[in-house]
mmCIF file of C-alpha atoms and ligand atoms in Angstrom:
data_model
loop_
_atom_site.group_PDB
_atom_site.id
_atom_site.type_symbol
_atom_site.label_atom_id
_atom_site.label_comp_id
_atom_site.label_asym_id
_atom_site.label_seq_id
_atom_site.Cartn_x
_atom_site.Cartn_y
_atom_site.Cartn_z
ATOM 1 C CA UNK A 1 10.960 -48.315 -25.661
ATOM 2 C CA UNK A 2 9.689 -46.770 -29.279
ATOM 3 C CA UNK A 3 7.785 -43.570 -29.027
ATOM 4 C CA UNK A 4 5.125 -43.519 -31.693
ATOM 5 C CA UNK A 5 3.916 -39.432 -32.063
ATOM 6 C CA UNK A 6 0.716 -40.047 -34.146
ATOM 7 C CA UNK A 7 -1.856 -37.266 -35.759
ATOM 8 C CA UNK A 8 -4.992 -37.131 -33.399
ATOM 9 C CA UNK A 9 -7.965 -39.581 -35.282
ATOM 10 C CA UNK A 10 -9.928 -42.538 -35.116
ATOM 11 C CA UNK A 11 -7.061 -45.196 -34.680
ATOM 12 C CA UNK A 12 -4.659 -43.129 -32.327
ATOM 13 C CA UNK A 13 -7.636 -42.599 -30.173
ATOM 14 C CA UNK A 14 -8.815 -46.027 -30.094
ATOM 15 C CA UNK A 15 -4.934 -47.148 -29.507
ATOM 16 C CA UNK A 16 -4.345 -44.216 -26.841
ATOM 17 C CA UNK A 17 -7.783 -45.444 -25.060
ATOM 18 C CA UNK A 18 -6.100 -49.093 -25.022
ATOM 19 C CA UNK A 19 -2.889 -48.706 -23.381
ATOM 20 C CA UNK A 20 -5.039 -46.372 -21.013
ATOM 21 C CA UNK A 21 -7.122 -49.320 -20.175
ATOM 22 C CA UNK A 22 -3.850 -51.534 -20.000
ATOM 23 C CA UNK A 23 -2.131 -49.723 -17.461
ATOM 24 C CA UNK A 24 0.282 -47.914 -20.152
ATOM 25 C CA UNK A 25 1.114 -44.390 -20.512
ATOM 26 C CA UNK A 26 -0.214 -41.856 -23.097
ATOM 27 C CA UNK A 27 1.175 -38.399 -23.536
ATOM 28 C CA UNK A 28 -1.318 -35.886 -25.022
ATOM 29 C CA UNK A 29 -2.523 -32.302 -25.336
ATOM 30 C CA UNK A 30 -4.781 -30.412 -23.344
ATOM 31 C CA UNK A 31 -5.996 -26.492 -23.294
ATOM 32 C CA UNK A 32 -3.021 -25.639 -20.854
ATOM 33 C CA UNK A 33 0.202 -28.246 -21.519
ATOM 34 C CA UNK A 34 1.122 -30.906 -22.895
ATOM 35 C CA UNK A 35 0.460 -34.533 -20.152
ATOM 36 C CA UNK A 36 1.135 -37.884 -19.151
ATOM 37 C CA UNK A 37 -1.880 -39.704 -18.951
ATOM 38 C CA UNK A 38 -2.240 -42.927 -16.650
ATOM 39 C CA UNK A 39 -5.550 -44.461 -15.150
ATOM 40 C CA UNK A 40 -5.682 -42.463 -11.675
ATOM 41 C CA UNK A 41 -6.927 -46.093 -9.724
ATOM 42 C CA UNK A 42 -3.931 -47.937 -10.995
ATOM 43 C CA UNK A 43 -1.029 -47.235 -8.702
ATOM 44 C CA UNK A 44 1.189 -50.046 -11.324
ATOM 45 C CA UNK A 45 0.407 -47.273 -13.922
ATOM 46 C CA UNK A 46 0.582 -44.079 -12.136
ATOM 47 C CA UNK A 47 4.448 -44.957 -11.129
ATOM 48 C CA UNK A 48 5.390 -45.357 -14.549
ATOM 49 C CA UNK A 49 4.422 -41.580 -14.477
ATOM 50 C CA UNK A 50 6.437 -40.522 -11.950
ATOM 51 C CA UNK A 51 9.881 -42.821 -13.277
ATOM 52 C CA UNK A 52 9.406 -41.447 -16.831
ATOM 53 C CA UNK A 53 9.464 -37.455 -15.707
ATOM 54 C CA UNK A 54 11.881 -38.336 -12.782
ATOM 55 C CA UNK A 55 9.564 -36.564 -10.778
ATOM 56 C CA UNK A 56 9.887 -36.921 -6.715
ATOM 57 C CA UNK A 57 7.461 -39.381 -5.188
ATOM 58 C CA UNK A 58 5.916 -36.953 -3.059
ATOM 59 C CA UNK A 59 4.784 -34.577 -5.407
ATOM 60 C CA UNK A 60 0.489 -35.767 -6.143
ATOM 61 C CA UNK A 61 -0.697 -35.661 -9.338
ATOM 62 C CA UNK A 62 -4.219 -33.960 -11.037
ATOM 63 C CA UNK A 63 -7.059 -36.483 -12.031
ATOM 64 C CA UNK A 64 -8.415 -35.316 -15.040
ATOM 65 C CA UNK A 65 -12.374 -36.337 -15.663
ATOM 66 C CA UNK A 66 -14.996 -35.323 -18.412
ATOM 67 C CA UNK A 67 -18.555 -35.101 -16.325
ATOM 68 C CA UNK A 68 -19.560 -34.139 -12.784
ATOM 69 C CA UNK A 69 -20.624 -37.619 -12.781
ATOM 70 C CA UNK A 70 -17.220 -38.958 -12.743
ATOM 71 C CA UNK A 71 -16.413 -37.031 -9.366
ATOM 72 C CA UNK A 72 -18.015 -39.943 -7.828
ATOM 73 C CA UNK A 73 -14.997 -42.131 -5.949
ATOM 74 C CA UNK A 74 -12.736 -39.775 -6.922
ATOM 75 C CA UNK A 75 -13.760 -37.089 -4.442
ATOM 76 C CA UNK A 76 -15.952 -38.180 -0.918
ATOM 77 C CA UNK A 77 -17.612 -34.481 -0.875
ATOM 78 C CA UNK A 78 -18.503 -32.060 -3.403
ATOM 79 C CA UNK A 79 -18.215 -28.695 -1.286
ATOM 80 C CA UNK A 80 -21.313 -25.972 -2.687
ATOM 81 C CA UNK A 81 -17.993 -24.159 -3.562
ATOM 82 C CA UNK A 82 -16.628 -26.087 -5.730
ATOM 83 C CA UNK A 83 -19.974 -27.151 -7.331
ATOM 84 C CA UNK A 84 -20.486 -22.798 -7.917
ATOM 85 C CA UNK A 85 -16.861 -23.271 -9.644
ATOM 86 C CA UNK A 86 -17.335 -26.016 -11.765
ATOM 87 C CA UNK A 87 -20.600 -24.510 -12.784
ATOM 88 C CA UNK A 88 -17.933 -21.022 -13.569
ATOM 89 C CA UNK A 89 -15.201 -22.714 -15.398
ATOM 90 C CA UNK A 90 -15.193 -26.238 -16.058
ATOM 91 C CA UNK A 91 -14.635 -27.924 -18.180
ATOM 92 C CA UNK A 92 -11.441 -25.330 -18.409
ATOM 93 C CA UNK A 93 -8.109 -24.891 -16.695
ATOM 94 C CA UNK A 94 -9.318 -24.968 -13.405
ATOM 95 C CA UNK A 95 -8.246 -27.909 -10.569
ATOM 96 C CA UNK A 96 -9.694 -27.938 -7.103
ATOM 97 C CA UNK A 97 -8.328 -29.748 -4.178
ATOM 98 C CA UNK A 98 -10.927 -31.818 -2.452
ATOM 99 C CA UNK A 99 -11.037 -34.789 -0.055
ATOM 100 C CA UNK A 100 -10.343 -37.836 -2.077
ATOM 101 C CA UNK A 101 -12.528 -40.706 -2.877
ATOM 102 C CA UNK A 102 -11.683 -44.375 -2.314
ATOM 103 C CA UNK A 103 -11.243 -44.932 -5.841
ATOM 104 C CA UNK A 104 -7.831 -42.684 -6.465
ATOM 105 C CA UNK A 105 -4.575 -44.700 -6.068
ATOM 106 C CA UNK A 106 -2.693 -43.362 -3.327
ATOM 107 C CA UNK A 107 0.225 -43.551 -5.484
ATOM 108 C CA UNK A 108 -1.829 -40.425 -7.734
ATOM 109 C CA UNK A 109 -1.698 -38.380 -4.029
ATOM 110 C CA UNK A 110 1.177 -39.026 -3.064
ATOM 111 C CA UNK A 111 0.106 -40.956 0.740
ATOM 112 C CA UNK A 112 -2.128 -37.231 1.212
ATOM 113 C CA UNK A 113 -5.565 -37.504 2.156
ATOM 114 C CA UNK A 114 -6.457 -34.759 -0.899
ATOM 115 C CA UNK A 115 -7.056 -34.729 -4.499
ATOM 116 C CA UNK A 116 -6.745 -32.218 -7.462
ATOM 117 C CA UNK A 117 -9.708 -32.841 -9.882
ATOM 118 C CA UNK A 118 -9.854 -30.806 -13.542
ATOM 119 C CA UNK A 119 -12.394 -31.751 -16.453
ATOM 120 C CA UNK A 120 -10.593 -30.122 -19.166
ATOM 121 C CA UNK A 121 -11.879 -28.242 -22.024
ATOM 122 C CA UNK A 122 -9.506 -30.091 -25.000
ATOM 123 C CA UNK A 123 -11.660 -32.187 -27.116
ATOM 124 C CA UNK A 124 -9.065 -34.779 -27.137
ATOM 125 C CA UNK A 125 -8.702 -35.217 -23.546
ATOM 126 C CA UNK A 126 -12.529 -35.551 -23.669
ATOM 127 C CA UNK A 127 -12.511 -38.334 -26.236
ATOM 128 C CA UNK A 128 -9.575 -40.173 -24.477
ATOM 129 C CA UNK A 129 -11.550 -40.206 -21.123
ATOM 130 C CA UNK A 130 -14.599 -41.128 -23.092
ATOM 131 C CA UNK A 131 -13.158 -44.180 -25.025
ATOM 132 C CA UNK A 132 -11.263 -45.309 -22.570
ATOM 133 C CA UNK A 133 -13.798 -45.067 -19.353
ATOM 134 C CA UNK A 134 -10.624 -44.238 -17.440
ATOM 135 C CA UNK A 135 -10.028 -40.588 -15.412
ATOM 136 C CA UNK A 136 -6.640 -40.012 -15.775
ATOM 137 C CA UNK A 137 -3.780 -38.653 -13.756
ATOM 138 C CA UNK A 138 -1.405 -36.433 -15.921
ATOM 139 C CA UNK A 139 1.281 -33.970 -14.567
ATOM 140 C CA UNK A 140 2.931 -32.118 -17.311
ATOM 141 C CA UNK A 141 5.012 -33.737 -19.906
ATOM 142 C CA UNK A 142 8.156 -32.441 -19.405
ATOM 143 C CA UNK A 143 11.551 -33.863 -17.326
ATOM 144 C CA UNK A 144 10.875 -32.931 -14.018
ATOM 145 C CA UNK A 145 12.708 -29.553 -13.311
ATOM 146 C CA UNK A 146 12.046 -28.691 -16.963
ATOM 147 C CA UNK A 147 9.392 -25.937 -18.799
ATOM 148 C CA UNK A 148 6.085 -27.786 -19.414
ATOM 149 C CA UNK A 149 6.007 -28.349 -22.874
ATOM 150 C CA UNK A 150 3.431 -26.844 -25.265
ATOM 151 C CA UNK A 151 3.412 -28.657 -28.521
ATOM 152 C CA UNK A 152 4.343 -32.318 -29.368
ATOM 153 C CA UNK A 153 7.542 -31.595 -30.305
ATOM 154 C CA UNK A 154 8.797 -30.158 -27.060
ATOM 155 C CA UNK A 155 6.763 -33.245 -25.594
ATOM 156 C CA UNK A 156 8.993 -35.504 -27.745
ATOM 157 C CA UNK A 157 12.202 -34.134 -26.399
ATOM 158 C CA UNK A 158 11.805 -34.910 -23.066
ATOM 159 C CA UNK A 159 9.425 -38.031 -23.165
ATOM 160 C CA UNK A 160 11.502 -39.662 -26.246
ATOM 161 C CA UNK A 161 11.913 -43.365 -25.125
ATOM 162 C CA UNK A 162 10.024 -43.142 -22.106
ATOM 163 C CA UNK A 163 6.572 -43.885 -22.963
ATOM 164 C CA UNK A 164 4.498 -45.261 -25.636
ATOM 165 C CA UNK A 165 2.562 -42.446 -27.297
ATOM 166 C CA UNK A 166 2.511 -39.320 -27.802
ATOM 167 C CA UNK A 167 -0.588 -37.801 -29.437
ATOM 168 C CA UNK A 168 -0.117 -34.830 -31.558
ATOM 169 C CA UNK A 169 -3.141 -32.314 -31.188
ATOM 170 C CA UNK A 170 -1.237 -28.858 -32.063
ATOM 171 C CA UNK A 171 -0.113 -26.755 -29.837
ATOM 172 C CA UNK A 172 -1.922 -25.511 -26.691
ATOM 173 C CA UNK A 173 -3.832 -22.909 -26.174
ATOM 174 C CA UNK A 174 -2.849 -21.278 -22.707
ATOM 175 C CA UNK A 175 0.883 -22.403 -22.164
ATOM 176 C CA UNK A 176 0.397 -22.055 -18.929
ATOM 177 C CA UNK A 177 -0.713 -24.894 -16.763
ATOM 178 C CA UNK A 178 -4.148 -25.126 -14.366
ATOM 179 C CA UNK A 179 -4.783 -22.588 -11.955
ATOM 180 C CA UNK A 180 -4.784 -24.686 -8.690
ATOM 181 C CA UNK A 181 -7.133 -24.002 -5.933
ATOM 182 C CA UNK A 182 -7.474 -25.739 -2.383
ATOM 183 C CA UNK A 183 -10.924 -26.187 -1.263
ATOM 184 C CA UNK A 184 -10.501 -28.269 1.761
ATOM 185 C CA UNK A 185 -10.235 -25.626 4.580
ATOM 186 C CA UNK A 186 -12.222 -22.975 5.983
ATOM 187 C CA UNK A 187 -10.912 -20.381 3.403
ATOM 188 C CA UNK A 188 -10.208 -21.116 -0.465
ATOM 189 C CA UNK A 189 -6.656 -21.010 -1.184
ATOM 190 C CA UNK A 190 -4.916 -20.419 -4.310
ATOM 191 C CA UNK A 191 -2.107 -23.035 -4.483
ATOM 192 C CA UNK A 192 -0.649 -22.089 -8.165
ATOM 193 C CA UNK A 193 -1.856 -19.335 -9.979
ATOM 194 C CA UNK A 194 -3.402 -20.006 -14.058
ATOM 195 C CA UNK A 195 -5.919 -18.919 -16.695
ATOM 196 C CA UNK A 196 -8.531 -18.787 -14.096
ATOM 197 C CA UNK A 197 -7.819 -15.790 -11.983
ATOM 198 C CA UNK A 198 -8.249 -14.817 -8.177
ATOM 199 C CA UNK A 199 -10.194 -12.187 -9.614
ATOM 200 C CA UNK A 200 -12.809 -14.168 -11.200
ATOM 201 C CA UNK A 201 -12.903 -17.152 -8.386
ATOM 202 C CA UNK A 202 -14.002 -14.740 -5.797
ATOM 203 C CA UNK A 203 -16.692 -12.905 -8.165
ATOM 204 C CA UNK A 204 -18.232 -16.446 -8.484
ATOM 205 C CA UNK A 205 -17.478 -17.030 -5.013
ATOM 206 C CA UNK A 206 -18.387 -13.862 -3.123
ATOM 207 C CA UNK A 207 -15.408 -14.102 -0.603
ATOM 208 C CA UNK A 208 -11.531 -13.704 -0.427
ATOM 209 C CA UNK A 209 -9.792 -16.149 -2.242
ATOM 210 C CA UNK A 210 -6.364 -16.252 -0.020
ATOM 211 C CA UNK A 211 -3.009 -16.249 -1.858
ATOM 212 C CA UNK A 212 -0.391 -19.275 -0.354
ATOM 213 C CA UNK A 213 2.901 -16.519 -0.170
ATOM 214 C CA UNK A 214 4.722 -19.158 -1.927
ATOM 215 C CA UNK A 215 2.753 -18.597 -5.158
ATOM 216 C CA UNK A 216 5.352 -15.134 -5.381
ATOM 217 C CA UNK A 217 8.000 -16.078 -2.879
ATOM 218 C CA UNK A 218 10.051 -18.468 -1.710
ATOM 219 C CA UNK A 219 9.277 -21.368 0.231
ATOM 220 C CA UNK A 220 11.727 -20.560 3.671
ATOM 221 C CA UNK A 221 14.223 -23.329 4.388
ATOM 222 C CA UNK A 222 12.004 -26.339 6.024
ATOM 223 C CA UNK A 223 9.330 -24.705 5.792
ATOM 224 C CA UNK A 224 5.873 -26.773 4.966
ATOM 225 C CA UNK A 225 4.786 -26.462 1.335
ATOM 226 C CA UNK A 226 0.478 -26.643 1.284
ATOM 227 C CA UNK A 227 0.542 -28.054 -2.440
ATOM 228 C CA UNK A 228 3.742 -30.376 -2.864
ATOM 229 C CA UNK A 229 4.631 -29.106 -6.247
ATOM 230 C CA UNK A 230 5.935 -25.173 -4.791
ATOM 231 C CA UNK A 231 8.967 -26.808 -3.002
ATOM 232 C CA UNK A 232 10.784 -28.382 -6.288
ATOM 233 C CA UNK A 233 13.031 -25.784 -8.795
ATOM 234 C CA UNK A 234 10.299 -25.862 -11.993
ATOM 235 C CA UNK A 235 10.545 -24.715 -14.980
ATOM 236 C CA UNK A 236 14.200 -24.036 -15.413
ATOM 237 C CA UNK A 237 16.091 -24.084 -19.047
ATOM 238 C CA UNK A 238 19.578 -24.652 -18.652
ATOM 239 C CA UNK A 239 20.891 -20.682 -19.026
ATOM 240 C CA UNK A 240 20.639 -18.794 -15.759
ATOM 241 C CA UNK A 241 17.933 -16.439 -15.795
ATOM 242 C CA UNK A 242 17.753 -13.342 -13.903
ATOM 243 C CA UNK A 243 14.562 -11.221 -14.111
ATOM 244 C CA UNK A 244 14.663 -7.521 -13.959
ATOM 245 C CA UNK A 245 12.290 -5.346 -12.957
ATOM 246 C CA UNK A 246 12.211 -1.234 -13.745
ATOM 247 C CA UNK A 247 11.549 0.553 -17.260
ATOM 248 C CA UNK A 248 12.154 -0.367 -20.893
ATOM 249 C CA UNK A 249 14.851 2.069 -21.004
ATOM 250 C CA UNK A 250 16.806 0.905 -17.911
ATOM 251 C CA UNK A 251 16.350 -2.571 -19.207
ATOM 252 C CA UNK A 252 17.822 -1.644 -22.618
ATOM 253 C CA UNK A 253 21.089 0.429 -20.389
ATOM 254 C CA UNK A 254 21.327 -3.205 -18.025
ATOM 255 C CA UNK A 255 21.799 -5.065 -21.157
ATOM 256 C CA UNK A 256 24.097 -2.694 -22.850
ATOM 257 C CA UNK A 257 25.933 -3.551 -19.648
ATOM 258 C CA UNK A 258 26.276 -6.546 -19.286
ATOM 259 C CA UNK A 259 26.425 -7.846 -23.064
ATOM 260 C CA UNK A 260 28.727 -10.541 -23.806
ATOM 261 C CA UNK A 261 28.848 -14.133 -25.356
ATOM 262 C CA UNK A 262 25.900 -16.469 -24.492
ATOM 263 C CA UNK A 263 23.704 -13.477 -22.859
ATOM 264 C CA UNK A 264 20.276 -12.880 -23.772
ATOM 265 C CA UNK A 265 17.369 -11.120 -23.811
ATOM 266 C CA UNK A 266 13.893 -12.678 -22.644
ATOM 267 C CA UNK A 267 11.802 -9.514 -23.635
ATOM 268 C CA UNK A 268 8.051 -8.075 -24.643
ATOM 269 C CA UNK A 269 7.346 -8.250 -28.213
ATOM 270 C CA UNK A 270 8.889 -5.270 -30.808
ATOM 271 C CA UNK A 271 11.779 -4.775 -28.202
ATOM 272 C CA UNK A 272 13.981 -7.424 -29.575
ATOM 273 C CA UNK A 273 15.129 -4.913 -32.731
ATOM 274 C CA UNK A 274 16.221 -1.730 -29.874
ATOM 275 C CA UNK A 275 18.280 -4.437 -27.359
ATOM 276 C CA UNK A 276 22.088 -5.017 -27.581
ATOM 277 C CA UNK A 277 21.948 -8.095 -27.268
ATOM 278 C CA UNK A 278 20.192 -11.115 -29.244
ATOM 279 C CA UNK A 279 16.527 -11.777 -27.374
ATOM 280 C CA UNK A 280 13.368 -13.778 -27.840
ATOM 281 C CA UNK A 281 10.226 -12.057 -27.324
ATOM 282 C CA UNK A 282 7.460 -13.666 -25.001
ATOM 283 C CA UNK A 283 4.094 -11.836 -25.869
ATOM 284 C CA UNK A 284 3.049 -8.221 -25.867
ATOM 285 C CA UNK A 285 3.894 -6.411 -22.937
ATOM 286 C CA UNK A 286 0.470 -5.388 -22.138
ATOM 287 C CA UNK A 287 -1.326 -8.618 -23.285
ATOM 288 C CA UNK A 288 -0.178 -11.140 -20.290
ATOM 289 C CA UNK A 289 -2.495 -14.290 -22.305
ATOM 290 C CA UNK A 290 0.188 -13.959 -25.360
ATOM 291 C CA UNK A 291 2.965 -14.251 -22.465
ATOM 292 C CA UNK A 292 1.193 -17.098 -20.821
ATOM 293 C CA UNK A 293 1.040 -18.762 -24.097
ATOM 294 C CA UNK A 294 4.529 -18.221 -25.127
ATOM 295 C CA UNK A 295 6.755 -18.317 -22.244
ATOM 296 C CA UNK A 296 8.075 -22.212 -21.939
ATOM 297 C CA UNK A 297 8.369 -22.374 -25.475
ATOM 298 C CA UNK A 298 10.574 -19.478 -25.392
ATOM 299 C CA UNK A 299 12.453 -20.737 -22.324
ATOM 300 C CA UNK A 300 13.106 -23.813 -24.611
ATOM 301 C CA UNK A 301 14.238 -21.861 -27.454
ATOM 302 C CA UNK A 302 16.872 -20.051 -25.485
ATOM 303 C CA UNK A 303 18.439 -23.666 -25.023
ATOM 304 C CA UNK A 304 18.219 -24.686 -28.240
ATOM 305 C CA UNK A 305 20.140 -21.323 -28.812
ATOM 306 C CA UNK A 306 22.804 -21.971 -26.116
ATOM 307 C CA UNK A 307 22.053 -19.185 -23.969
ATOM 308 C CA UNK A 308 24.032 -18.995 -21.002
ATOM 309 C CA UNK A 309 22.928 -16.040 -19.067
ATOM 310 C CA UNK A 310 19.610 -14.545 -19.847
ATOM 311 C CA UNK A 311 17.782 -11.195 -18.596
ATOM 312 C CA UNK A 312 13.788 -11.175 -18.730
ATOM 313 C CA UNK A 313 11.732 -8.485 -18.594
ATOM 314 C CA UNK A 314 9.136 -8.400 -15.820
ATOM 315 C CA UNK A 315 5.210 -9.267 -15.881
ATOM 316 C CA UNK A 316 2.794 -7.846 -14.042
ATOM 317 C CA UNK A 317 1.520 -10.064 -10.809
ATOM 318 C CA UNK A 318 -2.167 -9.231 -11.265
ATOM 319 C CA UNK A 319 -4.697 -11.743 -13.393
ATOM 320 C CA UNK A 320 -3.301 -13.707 -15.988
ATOM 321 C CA UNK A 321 -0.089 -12.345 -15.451
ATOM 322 C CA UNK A 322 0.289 -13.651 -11.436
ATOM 323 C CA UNK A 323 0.597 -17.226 -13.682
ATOM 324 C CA UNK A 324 3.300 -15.998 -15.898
ATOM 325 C CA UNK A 325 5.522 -14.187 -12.763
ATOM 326 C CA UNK A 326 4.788 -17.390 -10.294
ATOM 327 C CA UNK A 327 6.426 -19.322 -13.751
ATOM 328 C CA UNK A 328 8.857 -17.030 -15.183
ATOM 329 C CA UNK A 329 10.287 -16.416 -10.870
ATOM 330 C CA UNK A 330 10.979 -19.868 -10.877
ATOM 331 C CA UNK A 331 12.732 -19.969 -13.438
ATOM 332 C CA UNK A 332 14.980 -18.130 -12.440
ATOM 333 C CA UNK A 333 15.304 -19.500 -9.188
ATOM 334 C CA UNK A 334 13.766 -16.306 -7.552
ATOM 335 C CA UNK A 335 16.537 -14.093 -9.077
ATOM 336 C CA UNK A 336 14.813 -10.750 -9.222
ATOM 337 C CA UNK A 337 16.950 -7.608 -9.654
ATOM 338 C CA UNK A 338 15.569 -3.733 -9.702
ATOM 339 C CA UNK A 339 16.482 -1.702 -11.975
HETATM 340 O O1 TXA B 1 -2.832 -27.812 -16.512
HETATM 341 C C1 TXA B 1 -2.505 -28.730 -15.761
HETATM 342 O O2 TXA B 1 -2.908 -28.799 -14.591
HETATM 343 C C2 TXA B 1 -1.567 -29.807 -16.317
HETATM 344 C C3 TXA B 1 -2.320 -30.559 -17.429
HETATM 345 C C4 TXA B 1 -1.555 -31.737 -17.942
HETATM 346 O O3 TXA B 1 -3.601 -30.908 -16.990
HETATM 347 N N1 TXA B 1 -1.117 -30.680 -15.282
HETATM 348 C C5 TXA B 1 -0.202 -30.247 -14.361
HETATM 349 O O4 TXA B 1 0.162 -31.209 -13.435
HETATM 350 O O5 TXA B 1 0.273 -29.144 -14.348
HETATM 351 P P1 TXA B 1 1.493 -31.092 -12.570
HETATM 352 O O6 TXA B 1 1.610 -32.430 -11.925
HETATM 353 O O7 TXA B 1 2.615 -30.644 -13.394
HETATM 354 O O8 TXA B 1 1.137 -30.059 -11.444
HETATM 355 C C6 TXA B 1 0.209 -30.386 -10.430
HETATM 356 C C7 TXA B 1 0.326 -29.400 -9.292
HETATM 357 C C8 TXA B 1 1.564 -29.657 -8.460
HETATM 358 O O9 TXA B 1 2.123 -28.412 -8.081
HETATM 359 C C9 TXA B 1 1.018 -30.416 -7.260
HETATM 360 O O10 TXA B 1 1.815 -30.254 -6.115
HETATM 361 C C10 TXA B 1 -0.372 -29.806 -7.114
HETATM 362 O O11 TXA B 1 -0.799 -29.556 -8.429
HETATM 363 N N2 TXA B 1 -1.313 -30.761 -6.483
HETATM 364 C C11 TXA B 1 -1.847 -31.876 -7.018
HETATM 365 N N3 TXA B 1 -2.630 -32.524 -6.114
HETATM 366 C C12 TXA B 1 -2.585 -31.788 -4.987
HETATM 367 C C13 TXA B 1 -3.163 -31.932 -3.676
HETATM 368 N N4 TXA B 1 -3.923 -32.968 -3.369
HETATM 369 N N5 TXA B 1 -2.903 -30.972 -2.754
HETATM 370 C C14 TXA B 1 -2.111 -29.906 -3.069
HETATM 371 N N6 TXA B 1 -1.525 -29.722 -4.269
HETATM 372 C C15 TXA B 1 -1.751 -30.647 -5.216
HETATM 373 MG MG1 MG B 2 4.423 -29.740 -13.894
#
């Protein structure tokens, strides 16, 4: 199959909206990562997702919509919570887990008797949905296993032959994809930390917003994940990454170390220049929305650079920053060293 990238206008639209409505794929950008669009009710479509990302069957896929309206048969309840939420922070990179409707392909939830639902904030994701009358499923764009991928060129490099179309709308503006949030219990539960923090959901909330361990830790062997997508390796470049916690200056002595050929440094911006060892910077050290917005992109780089071992410096695990950690830990396959 040819993979057309085209500039975001009038005819890519139109063209994206019609393989939409024919059951086709369409990778485009939204506010948090690059997606695979297909319509959510066709389960023909929505496998075409799953073979081009190689991603396992039982992993359930977000519906993406562009009014309250279009909850309807996509959800069967509308908890007051999740109305105060969407009223907080949609349309943004927010998804809540509800009780699906009858209208969702049970291919899009994997057999599970849930949905994730996000009306994102990306003007082209609004005028896909709009043109095309279709609420889409979309995972991120990338291989499975692989950093999501924040600009159409990273998109291209995994997707390359496997779909139709990718739109080009820039890059994104968060890096970091939806903050998810189950609302089907008796407690909220944050399934995958984002943009939208614990912080904020329980000011709009006025209760606790628990934290599912996994979000920091590791799943124990056979244990049950509560959102599908925290048992799978994520985000992984090819190098092995190890991240260290502790100081600047013990991370500059670990380095000095440990330098040989193919190591790395995955650091804060302005470190790069005082390391031993040749580094990509991810962000400002105290500004966790720059590392958020940087990190898989930098991931990628370090492949294209043929790192083989690479040493990151640690985020915080508060706000914004519990998004980049949960990313960045898995990664490197919960390798976490003090220093
Ligand atoms: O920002 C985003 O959410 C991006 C863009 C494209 O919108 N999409 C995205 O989708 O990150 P994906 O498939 O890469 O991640 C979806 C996550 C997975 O971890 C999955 O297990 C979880 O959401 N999820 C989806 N539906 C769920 C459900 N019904 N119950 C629990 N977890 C669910
Ligand atoms: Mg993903």
């Amino acid at each position: 199959m040819q993979t057309k990238v085209m500039q975001v206008d009038e005819q890519s639209l139109t063209y994206a909206a019609e393989l939409l409505r024919s059951g086709q794929l369409v990778a485009l950008p939204t506010e948090t990562v690059y997606g695979i669009a297909a319509d959510a009710r066709n389960g023909e479509a929505v496998k075409k997702i799953f073979e081009a990302k190689g991603r396992p069957q039982d992993n359930p896929l977000i519906v993406h919509i562009c009014g309250m309206e279009m909850l309807h048969g996509i959800v069967s309840e509308v908890p007051e919570r999740a109305k105060k939420l969407a009223a907080a922070f949609w349309p943004g990179p927010l998804t809540m887990v509800l009780p699906k409707g009858p209208e969702v392909s049970e291919v899009t939830c994997a057999g599970l008797d849930t949905v994730g639902v996000r009306m994102p904030s990306h003007p082209v994701v609004q005028a896909v949905i709009r043109r095309s009358g279709v609420a889409f499923a979309a995972p991120s764009a990338n291989l499975s296993g692989k950093p999501s991928p924040t600009s159409a060129e990273d998109t291209f490099a995994d997707m390359n032959g496997r779909l139709p179309l990718i739109l080009d709308g820039g890059e994104c503006t968060y890096g970091v994809e939806s903050t998810v949030v189950s609302l089907t219990g008796d407690q909220p539960v944050l399934l995958r930390p984002g943009y939208v923090t614990k912080e904020e959901m329980e000011q709009v909330l006025g209760e606790p917003v628990l934290v599912s361990h996994a979000i920091l830790e590791k799943l124990a062997d056979g244990e049950v994940a509560r959102s599908p997508g925290m048992k799978y390796k994520h985000y992984a470049p090819k190098a092995e990454v190890t991240i260290l916690e502790g100081s600047f200056d013990a991370y500059r002595e670990y380095l000095a170390e440990h330098a040989a050929e193919g190591v790395w440094g995955l650091c804060f911006e302005g470190e790069g220049e005082h390391l031993p060892v040749p580094c990509i910077e991810y962000g400002r050290e105290t500004h966790p929305e720059e590392q958020a917005h940087r990190l898989f992109s930098a991931l990628r780089e370090l492949d294209r650079r043929g790192a083989v071992t690479v040493y990151a410096r640690c985020p915080r695990r508060d706000g914004v920053s519990m998004a980049v950690y949960n990313r960045l830990i898995r990664a490197a396959a919960f390798r976490v060293v003090q220093i």
